[in-house]
PDB file of C-alpha atoms in Angstrom:
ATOM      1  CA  UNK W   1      -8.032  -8.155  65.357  1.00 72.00           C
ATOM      2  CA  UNK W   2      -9.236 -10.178  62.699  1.00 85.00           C
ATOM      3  CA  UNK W   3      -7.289 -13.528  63.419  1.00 96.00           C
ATOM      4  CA  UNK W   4      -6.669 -15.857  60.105  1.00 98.00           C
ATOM      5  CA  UNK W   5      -7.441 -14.405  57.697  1.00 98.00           C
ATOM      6  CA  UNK W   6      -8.235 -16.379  53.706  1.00 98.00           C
ATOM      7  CA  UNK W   7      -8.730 -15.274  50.189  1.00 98.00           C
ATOM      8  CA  UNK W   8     -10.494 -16.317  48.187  1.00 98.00           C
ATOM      9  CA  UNK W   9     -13.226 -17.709  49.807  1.00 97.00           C
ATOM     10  CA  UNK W  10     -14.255 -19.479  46.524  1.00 97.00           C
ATOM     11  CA  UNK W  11     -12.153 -20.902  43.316  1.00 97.00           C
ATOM     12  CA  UNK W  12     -13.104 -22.646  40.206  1.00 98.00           C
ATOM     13  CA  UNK W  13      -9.990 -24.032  38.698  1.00 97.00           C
ATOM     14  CA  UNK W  14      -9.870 -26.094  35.409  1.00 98.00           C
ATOM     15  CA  UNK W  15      -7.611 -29.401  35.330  1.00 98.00           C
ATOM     16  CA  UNK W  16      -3.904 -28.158  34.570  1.00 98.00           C
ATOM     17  CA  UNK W  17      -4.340 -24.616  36.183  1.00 98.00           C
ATOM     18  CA  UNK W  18      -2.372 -23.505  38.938  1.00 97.00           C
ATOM     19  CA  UNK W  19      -2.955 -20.998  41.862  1.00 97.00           C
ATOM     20  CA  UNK W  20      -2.047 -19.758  45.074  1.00 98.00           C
ATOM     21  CA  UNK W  21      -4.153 -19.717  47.960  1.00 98.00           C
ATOM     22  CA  UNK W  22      -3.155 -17.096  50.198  1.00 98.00           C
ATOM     23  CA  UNK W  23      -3.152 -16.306  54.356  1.00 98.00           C
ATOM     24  CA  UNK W  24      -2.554 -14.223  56.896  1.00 98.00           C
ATOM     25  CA  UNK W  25      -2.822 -13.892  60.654  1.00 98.00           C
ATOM     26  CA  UNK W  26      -2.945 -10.965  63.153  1.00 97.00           C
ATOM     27  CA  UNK W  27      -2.034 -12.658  66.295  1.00 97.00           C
ATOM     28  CA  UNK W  28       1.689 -12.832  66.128  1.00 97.00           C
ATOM     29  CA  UNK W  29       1.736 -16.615  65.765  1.00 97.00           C
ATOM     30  CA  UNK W  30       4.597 -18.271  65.553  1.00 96.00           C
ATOM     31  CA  UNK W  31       3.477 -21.800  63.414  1.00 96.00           C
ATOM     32  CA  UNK W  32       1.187 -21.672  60.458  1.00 97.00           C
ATOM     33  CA  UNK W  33      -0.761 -24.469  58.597  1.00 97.00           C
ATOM     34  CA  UNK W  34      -2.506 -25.695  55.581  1.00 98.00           C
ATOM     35  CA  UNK W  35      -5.233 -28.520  55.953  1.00 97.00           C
ATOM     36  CA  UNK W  36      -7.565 -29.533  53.562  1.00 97.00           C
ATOM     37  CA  UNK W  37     -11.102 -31.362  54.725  1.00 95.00           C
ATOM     38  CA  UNK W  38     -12.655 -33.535  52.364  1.00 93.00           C
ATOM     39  CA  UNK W  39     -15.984 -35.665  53.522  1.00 87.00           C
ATOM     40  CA  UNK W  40     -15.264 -38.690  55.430  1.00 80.00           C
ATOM     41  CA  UNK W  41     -11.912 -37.875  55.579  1.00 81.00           C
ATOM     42  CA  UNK W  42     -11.651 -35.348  57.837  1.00 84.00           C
ATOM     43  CA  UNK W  43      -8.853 -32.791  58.458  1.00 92.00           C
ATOM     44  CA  UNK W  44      -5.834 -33.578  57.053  1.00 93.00           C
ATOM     45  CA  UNK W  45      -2.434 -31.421  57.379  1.00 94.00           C
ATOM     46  CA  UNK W  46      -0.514 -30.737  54.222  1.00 97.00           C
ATOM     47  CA  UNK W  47       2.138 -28.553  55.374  1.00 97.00           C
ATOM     48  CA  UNK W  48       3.205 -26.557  58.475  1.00 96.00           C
ATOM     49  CA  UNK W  49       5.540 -23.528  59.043  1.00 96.00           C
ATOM     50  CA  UNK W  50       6.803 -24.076  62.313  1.00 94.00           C
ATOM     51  CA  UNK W  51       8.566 -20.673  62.048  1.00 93.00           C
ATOM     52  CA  UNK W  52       9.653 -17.890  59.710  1.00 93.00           C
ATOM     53  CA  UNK W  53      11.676 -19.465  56.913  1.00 91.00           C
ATOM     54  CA  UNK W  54      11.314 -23.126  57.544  1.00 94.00           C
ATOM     55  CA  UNK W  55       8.513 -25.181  56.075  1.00 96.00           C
ATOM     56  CA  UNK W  56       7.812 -29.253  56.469  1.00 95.00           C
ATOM     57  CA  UNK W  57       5.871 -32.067  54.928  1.00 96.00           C
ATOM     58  CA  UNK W  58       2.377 -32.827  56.531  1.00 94.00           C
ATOM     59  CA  UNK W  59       0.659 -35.733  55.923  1.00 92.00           C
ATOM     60  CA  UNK W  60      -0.805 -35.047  52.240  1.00 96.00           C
ATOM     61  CA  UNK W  61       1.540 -32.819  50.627  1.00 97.00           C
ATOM     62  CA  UNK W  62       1.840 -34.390  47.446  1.00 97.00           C
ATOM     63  CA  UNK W  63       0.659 -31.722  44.502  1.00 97.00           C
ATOM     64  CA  UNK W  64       1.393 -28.511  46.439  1.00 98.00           C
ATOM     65  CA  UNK W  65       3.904 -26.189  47.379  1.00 98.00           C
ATOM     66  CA  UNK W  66       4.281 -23.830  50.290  1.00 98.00           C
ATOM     67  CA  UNK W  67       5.968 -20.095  51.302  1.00 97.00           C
ATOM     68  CA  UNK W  68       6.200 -18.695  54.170  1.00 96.00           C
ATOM     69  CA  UNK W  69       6.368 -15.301  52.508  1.00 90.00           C
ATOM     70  CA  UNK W  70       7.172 -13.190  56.125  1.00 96.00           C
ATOM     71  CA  UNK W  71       5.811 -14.662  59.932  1.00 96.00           C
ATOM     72  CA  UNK W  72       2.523 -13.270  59.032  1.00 97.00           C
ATOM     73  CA  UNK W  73       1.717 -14.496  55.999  1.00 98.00           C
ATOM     74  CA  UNK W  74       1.968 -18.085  54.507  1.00 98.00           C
ATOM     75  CA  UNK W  75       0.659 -19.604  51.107  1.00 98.00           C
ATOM     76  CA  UNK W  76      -0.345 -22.584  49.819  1.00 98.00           C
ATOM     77  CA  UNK W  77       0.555 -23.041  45.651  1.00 98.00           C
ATOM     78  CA  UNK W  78      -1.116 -25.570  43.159  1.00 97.00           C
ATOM     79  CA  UNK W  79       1.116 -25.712  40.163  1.00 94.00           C
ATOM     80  CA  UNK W  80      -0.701 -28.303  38.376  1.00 97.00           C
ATOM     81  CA  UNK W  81      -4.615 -28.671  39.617  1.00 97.00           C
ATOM     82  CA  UNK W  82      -5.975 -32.048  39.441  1.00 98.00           C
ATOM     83  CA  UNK W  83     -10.038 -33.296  40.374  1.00 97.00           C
ATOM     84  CA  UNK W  84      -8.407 -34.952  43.369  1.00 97.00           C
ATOM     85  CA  UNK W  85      -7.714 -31.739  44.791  1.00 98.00           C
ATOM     86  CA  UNK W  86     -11.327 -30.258  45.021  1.00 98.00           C
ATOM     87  CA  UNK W  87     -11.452 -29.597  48.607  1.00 98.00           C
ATOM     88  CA  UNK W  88     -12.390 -27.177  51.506  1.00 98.00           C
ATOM     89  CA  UNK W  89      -9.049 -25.060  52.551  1.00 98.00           C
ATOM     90  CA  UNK W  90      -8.172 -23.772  55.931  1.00 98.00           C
ATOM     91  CA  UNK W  91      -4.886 -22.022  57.283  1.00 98.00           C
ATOM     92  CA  UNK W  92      -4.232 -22.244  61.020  1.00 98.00           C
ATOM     93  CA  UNK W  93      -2.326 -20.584  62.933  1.00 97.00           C
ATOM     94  CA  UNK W  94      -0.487 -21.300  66.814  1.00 96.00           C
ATOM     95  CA  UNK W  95       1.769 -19.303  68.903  1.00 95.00           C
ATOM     96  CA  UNK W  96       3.923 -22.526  69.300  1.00 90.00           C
ATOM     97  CA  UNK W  97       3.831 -25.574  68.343  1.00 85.00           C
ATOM     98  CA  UNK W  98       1.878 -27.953  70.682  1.00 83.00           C
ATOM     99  CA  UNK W  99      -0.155 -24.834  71.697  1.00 91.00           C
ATOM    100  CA  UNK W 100      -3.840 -23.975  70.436  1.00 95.00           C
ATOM    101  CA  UNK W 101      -4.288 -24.054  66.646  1.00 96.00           C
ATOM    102  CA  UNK W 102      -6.907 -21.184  65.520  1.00 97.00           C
ATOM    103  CA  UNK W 103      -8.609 -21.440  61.992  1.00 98.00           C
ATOM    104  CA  UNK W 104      -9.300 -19.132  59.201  1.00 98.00           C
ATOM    105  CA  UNK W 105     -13.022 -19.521  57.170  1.00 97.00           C
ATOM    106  CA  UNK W 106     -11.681 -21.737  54.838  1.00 97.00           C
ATOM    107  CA  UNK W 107     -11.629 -21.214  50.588  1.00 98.00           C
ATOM    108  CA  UNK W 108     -13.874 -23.899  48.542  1.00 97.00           C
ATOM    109  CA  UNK W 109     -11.627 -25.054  45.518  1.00 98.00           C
ATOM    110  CA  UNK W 110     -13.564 -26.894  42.485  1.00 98.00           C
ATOM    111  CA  UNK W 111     -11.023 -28.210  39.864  1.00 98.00           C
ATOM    112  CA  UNK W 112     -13.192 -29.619  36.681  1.00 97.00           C
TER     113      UNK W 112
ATOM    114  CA  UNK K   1      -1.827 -42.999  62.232  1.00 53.00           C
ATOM    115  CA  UNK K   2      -3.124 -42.505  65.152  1.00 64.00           C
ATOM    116  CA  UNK K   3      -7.256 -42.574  65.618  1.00 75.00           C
ATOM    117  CA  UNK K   4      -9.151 -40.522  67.668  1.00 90.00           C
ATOM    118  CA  UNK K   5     -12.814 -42.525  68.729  1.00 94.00           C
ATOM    119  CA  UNK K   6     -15.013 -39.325  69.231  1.00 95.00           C
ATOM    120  CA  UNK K   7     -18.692 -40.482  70.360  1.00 96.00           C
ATOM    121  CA  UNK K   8     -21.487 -40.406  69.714  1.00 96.00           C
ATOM    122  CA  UNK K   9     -21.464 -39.671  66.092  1.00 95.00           C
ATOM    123  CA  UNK K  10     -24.820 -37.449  66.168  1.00 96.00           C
ATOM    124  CA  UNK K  11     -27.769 -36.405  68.636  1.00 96.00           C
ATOM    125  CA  UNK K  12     -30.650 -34.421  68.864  1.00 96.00           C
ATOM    126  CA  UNK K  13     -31.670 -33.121  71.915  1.00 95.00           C
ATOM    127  CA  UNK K  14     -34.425 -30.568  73.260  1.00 97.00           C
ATOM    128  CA  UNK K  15     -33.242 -27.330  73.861  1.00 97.00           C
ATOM    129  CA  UNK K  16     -32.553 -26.352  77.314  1.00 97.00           C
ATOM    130  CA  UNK K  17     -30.786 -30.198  77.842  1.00 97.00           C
ATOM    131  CA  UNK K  18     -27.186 -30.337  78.533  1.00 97.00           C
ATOM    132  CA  UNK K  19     -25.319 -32.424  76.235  1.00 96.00           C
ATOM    133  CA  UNK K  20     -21.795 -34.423  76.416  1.00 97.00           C
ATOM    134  CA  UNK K  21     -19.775 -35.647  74.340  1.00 97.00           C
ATOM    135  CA  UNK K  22     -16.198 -37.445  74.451  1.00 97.00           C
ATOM    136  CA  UNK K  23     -13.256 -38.443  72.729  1.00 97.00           C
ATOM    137  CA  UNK K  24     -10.974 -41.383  73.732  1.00 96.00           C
ATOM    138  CA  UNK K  25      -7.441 -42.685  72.204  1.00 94.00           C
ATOM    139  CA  UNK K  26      -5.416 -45.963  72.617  1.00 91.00           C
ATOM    140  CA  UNK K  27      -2.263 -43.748  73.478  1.00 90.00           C
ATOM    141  CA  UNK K  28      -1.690 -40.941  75.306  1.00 92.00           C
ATOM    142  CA  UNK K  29      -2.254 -37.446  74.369  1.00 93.00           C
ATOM    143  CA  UNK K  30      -0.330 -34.026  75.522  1.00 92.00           C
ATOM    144  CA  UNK K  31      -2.836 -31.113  74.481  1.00 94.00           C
ATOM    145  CA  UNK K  32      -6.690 -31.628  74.046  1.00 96.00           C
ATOM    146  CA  UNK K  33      -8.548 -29.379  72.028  1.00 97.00           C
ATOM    147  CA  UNK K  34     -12.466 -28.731  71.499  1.00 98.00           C
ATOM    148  CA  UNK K  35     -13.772 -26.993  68.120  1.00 98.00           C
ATOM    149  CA  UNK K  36     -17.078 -26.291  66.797  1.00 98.00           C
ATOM    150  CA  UNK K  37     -17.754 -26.100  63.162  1.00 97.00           C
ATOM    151  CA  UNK K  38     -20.715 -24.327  61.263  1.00 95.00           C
ATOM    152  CA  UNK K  39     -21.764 -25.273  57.763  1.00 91.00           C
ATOM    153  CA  UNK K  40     -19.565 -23.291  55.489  1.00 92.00           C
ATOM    154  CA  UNK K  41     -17.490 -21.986  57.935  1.00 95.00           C
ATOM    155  CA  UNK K  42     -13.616 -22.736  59.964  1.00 96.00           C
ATOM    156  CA  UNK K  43     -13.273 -25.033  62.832  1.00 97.00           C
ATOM    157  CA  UNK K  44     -13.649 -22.104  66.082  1.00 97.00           C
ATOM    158  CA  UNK K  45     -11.484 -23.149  68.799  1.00 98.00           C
ATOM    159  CA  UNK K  46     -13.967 -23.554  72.206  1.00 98.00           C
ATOM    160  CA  UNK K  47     -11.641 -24.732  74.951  1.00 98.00           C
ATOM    161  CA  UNK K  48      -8.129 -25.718  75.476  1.00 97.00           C
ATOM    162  CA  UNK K  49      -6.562 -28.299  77.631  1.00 97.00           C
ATOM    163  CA  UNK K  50      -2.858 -28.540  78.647  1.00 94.00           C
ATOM    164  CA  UNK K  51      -2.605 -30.598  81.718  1.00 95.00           C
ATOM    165  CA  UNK K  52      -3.928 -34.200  82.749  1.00 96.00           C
ATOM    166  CA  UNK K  53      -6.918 -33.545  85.208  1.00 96.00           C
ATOM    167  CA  UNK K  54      -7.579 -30.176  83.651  1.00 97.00           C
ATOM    168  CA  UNK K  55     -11.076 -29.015  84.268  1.00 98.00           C
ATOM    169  CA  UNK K  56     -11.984 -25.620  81.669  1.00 98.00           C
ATOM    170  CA  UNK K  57     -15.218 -23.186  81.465  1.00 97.00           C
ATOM    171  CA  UNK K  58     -16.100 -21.067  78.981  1.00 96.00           C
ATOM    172  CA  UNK K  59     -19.748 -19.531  79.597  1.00 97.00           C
ATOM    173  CA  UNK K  60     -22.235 -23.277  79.207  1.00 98.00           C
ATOM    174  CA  UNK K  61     -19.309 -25.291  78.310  1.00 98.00           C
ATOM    175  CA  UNK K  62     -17.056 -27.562  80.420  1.00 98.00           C
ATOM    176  CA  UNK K  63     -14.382 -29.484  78.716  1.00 98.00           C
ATOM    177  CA  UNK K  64     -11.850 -31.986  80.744  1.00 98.00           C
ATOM    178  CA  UNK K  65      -8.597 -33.300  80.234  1.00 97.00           C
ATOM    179  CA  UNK K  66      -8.704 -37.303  81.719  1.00 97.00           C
ATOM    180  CA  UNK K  67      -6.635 -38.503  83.895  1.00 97.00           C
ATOM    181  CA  UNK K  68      -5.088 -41.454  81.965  1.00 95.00           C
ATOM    182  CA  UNK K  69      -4.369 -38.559  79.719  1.00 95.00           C
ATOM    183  CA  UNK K  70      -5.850 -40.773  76.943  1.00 95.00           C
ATOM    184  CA  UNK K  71     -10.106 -39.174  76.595  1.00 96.00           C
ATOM    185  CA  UNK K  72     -11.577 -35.814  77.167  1.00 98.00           C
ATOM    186  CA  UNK K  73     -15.165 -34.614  76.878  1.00 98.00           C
ATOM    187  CA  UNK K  74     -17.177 -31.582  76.485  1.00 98.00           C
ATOM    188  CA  UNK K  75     -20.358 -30.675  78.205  1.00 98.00           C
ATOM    189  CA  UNK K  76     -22.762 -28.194  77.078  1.00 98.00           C
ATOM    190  CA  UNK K  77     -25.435 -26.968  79.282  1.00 98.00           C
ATOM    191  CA  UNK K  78     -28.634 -25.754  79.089  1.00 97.00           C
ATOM    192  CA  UNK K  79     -28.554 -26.207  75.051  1.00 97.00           C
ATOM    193  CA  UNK K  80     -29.992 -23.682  73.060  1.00 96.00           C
ATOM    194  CA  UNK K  81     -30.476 -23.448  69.128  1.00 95.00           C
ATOM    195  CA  UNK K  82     -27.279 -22.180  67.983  1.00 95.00           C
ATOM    196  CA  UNK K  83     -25.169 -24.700  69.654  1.00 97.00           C
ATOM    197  CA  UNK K  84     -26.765 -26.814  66.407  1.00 97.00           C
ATOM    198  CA  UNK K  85     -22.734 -27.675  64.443  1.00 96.00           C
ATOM    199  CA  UNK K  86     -20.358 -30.366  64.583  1.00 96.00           C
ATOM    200  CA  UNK K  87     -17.891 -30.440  67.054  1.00 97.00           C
ATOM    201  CA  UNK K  88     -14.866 -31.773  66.995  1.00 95.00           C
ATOM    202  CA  UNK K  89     -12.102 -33.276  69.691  1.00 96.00           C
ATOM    203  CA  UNK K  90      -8.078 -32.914  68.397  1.00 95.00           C
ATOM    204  CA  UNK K  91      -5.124 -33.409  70.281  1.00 93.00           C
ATOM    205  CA  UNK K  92      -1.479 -33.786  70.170  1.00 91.00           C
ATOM    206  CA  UNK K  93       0.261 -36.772  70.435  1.00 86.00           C
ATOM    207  CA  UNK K  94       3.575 -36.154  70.853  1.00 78.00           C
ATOM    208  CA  UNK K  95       4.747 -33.253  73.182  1.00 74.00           C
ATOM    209  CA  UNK K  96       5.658 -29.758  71.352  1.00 72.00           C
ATOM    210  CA  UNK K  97       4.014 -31.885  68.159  1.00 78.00           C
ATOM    211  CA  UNK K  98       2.975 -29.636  65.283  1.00 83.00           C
ATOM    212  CA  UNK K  99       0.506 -32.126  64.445  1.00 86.00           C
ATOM    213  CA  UNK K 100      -2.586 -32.552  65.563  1.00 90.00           C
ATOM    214  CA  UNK K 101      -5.003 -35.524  65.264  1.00 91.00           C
ATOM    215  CA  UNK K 102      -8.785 -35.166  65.052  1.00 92.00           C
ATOM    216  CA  UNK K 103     -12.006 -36.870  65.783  1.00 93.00           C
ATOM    217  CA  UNK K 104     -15.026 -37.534  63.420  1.00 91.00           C
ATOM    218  CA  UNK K 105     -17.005 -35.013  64.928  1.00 94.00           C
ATOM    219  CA  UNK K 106     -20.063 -35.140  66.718  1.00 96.00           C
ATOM    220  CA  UNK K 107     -23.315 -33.621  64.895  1.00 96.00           C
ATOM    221  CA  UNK K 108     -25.461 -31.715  67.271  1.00 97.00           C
ATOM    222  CA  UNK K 109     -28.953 -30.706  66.424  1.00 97.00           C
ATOM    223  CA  UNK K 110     -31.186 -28.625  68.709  1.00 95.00           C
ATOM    224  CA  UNK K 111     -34.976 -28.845  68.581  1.00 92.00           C
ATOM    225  CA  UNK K 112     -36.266 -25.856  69.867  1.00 88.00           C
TER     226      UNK K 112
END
């Protein structure tokens, strides 16, 4: 049982380049997440999948794009990277909403 | 948005203390959740807290749910070196709320 799972752990992205972040949970969770966490910022939700098929807006999703490609798996695209988007990315995952979110270990995105 | 006041901020301790720590809002809050973060690493979900009053173990930690149903805090006894991270409150404001709203963190440093 390997909970939330991420890949990659680390990216390097020049300005312009897109990419998808991908993840993946064991735990037959209803609700996924993206957040990014930035210093002094704090967490910050970009988009949620409350179920399989439906996505919404978090509170930063500006820049990115989301799938929820089947319930276990959801992914989080940049089509165009900017600076502004260097960050530390986690997925979470709950069985419902308002329930107990549980993270994965996060992948550390440079864009130059 | 809503703020979560998580205090204090940071504290070193002597191992073997017990610590505490707490998080307070100006509204009131339907799920309170304790994490603990290690350098490099996903928030890891300690304790869970559904109902006002709500009193939860797990091994040397002790995390309540306040009455006014607007603070919580965690208690760690009996401190030992790798409890050294930064822990962090969240909750949800709004019942069934995919959203969740976290504190600053509190950074905990053990000296053996």
């Amino acid at each position: 049982n390997a909970g939330v799972t991420q890949t990659p752990k680390f990216q390097v992205l020049k300005t312009g380049q897109s990419m998808t972040l991908q993840c993946a949970q064991d735990m037959n969770h209803n609700s996924m997440y993206w957040y990014r966490q930035d210093p002094g910022m704090g967490l910050r939700l970009i988009y949620y999948s409350a179920s399989e098929g439906t996505t919404d807006k978090g509170e930063v999703p500006n820049g990115y794009n989301v799938s929820r490609l089947n319930k276990r798996e959801f992914s989080l695209r940049l089509e165009s990277a900017a600076p502004s988007q260097t960050s530390v990315y986690f997925c979470a995952s709950s069985v419902l909403a308002g329930r107990a979110q549980y993270f994965g270990p996060g992948t550390r995105l440079t864009v130059t | 948005g809503q703020q979560l006041n998580q205090s204090p901020q940071s504290m070193f301790i002597q191992e073997g203390e017990d610590v505490s720590m707490n998080c307070t809002s100006s509204s009131i809050f339907n799920t309170w959740l304790w994490y603990k973060q290690d350098p490099g690493e996903g928030p890891v979900l300690l304790i869970a807290l559904y109902k006002a009053g709500e009193l939860t173990s797990n091994g040397r930690l002790t995390a309540q749910f306040g009455i006014t149903r607007k603070d919580s805090f965690l208690n760690i006894s009996a401190s030992i070196p790798s409890d050294v991270g930064i822990y962090f409150c969240a909750g949800q404001e709004l019942a069934g709320s995919y959203q969740l709203t976290f504190g600053k963190g509190t950074k905990l440093s053990v000296i053996p």
